[in-house]
PDB file of C-alpha atoms in Angstrom:
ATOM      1  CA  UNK T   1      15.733  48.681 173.654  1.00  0.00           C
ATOM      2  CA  UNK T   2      16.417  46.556 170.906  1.00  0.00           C
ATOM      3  CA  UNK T   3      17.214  49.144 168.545  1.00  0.00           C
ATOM      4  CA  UNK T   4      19.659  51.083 170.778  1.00  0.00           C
ATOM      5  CA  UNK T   5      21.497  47.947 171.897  1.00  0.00           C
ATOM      6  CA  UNK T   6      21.562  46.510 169.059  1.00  0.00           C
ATOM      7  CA  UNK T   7      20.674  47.973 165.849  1.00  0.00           C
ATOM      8  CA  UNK T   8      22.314  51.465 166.541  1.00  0.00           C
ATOM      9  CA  UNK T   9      25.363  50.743 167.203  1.00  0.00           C
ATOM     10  CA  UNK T  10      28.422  49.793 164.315  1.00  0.00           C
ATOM     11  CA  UNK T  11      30.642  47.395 166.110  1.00  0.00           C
ATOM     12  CA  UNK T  12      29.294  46.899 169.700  1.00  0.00           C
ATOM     13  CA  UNK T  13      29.634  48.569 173.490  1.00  0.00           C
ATOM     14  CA  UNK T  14      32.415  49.624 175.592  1.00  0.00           C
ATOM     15  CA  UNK T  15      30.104  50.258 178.354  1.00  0.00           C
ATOM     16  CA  UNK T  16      26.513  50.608 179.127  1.00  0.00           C
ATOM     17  CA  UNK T  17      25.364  54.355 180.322  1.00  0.00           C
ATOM     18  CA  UNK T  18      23.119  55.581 182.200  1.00  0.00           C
ATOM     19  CA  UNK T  19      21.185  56.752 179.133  1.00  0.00           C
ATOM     20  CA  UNK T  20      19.538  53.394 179.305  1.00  0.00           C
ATOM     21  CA  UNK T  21      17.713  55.203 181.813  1.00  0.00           C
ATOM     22  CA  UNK T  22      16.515  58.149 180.011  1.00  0.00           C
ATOM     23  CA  UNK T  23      12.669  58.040 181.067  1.00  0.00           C
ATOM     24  CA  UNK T  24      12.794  56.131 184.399  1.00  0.00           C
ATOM     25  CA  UNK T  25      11.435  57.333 187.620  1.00  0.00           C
ATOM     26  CA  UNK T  26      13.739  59.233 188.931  1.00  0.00           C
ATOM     27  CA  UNK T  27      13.737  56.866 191.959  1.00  0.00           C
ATOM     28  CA  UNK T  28      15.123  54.407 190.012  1.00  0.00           C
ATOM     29  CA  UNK T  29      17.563  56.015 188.394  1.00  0.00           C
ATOM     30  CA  UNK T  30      18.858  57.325 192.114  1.00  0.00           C
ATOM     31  CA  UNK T  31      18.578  53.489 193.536  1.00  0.00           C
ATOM     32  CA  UNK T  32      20.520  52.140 190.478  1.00  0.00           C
ATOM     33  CA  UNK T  33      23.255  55.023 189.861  1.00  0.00           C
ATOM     34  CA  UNK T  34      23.393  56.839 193.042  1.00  0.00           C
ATOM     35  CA  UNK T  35      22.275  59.849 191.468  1.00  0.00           C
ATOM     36  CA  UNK T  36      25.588  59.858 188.814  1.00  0.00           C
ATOM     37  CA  UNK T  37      25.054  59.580 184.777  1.00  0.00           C
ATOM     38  CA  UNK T  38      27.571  58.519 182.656  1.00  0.00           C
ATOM     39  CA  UNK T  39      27.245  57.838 178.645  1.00  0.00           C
ATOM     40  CA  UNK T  40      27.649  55.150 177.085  1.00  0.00           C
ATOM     41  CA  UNK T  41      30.333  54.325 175.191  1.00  0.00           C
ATOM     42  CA  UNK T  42      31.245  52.033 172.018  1.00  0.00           C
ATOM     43  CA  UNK T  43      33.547  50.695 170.665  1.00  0.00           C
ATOM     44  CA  UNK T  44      34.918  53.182 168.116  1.00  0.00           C
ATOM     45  CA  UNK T  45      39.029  52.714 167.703  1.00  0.00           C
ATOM     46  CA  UNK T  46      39.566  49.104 167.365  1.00  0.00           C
ATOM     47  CA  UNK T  47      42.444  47.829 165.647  1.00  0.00           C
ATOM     48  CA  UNK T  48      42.784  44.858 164.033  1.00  0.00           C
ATOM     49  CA  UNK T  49      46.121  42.460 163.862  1.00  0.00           C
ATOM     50  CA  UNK T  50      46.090  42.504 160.147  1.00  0.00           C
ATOM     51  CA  UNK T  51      44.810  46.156 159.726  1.00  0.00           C
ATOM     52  CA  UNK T  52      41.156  45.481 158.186  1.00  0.00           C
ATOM     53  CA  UNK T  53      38.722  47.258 159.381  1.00  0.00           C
ATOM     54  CA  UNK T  54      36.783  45.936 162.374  1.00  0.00           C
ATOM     55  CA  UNK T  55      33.388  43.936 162.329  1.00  0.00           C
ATOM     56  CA  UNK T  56      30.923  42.995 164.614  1.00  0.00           C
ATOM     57  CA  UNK T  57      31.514  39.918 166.248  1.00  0.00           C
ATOM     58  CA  UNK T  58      28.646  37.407 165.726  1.00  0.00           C
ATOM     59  CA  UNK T  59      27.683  34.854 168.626  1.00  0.00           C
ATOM     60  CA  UNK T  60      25.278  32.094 167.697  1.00  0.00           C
ATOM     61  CA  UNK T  61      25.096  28.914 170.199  1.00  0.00           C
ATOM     62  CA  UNK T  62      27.828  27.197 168.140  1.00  0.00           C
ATOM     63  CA  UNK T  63      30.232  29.686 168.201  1.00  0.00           C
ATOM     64  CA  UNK T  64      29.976  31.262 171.998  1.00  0.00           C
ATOM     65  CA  UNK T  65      32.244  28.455 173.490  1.00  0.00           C
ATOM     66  CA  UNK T  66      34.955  29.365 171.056  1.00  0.00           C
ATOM     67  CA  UNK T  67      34.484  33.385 171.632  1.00  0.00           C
ATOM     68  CA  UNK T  68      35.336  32.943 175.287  1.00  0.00           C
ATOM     69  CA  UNK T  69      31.826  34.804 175.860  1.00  0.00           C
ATOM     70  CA  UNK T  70      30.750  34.063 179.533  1.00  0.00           C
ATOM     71  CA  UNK T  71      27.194  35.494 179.392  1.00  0.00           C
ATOM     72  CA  UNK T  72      24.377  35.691 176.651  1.00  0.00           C
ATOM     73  CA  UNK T  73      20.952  37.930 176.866  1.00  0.00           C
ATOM     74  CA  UNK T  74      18.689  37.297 174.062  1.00  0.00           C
ATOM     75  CA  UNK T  75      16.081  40.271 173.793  1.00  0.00           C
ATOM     76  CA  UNK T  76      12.491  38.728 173.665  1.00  0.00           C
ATOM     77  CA  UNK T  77       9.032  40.110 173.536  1.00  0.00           C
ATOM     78  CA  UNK T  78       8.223  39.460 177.255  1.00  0.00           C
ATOM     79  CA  UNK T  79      11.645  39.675 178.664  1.00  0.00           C
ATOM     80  CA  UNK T  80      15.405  39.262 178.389  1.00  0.00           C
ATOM     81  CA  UNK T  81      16.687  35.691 178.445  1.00  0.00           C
ATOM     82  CA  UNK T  82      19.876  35.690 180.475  1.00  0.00           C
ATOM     83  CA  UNK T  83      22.289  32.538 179.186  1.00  0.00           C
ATOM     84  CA  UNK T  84      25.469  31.828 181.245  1.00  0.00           C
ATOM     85  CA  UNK T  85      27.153  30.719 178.130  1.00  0.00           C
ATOM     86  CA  UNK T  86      29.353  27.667 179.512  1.00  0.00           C
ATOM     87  CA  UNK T  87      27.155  26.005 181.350  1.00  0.00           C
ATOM     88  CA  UNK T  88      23.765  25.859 178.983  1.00  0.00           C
ATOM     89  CA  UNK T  89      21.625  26.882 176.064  1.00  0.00           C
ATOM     90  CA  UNK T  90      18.956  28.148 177.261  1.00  0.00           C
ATOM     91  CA  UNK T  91      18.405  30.615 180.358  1.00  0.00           C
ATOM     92  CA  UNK T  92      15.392  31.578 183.025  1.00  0.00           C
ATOM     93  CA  UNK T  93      13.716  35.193 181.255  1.00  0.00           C
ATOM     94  CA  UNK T  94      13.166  38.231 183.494  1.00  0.00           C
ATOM     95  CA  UNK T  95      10.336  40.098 182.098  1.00  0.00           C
ATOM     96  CA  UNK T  96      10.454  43.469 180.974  1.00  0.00           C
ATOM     97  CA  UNK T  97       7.944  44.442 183.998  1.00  0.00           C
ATOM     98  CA  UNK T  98      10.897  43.093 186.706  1.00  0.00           C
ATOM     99  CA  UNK T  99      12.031  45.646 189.234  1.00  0.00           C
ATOM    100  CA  UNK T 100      15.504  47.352 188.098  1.00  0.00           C
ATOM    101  CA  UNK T 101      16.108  47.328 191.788  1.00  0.00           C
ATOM    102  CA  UNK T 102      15.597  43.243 192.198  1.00  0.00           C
ATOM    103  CA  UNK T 103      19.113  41.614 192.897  1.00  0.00           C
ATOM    104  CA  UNK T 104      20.079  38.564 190.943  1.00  0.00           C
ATOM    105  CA  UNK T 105      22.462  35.730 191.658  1.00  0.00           C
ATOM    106  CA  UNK T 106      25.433  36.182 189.671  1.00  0.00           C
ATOM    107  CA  UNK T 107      26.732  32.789 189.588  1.00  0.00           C
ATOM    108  CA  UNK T 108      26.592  31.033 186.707  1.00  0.00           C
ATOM    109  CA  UNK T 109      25.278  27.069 187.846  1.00  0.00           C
ATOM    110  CA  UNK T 110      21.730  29.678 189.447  1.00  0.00           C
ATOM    111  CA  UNK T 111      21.009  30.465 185.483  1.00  0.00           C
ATOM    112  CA  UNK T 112      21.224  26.712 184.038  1.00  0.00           C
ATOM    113  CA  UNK T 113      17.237  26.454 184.325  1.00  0.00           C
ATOM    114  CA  UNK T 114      15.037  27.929 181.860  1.00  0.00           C
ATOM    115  CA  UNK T 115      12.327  28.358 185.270  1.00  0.00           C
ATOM    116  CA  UNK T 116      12.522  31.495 186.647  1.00  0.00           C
ATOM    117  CA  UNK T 117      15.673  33.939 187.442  1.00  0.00           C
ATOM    118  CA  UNK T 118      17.617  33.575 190.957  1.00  0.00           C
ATOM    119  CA  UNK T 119      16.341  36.876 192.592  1.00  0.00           C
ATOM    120  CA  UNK T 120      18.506  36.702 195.515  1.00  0.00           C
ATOM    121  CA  UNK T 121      17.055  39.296 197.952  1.00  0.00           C
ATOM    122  CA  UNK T 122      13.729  39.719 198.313  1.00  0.00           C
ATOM    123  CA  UNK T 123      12.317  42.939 196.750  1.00  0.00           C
ATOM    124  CA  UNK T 124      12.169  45.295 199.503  1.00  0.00           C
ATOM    125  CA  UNK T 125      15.377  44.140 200.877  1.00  0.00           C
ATOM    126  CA  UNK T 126      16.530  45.287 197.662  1.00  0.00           C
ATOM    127  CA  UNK T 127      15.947  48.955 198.160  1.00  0.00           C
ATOM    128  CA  UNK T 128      18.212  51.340 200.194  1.00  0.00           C
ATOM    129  CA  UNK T 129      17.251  52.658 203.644  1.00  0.00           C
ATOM    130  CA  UNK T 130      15.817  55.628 204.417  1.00  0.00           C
ATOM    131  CA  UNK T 131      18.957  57.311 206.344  1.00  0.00           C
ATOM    132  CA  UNK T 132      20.404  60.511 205.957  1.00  0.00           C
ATOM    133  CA  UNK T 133      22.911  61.106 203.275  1.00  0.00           C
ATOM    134  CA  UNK T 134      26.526  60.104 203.868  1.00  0.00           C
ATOM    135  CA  UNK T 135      29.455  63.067 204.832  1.00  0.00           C
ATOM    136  CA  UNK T 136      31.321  62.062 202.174  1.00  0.00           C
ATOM    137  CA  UNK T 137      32.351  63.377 199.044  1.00  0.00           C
ATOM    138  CA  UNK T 138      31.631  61.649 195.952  1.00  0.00           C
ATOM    139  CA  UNK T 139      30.058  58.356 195.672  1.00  0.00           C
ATOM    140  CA  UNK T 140      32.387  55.658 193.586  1.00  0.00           C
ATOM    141  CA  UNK T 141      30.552  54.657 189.949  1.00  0.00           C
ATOM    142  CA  UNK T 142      29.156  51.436 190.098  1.00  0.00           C
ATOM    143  CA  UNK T 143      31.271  49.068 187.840  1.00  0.00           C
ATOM    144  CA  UNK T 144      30.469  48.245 184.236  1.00  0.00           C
ATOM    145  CA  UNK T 145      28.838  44.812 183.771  1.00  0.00           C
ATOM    146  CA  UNK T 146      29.524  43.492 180.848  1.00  0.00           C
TER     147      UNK T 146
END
């Protein structure tokens, strides 16, 4: 994960694909996408003010505030540590092993502690019900988070 987020790619992401899903039960990948794939994308025509070629932008804690960077995630051994970048330094870690399918708080003040992440519905809440398929014709993408 680290690699492909990170090390592979020049400048940074546009959006995150569903190639981060390569591999994954297929079961997930239907509960998460809705059965759609989509790459991902980076980004590859930036222009600059003064016409230098772009860089990656680098975050450390003293220089997030200033970036206008709203959320951090800090790739770890055991998990990723999710920072919500005005409000503290450190953040809860959700383990690798953590359900794709859990839902987490998004609001910012639920990821001040370093405890343990908001999960906001239980686990099997989380999951779709069984019903039959909708009449309609193609499902919206979910949106980007970013």
């Amino acid at each position: 994960m680290a690699r492909h987020l990170v090390d592979d790619v020049v400048i940074g992401w546009d959006e995150l694909g569903t190639d981060l899903l390569d591999n994954a039960p297929p079961e997930i990948t239907e509960a998460l996408t809705g059965g759609q794939q989509w790459p991902s994308r980076t980004m590859d025509h930036l222009i600059t003010t003064d016409g230098s070629p772009p860089v990656r932008m680098t975050v450390t804690e003293h220089s997030a505030a200033d970036q206008d960077i709203q959320w951090g995630y800090i790739l770890r051994p055991h998990g990723i540590e999710v920072l919500p970048v005005p409000h503290t330094g450190a953040g809860p870690v959700v383990g690798w092993d953590t359900d794709p399918r859990t839902v987490f708080s998004d609001d910012p003040g639920h990821w001040t502690s370093p405890a343990s992440a908001p999960v906001v519905v239980p686990l099997r809440a989380a999951r779709p019900p069984r019903t039959a398929p909708a009449t309609t014709a193609e499902k919206p993408r979910p949106s980007a988070r970013r």
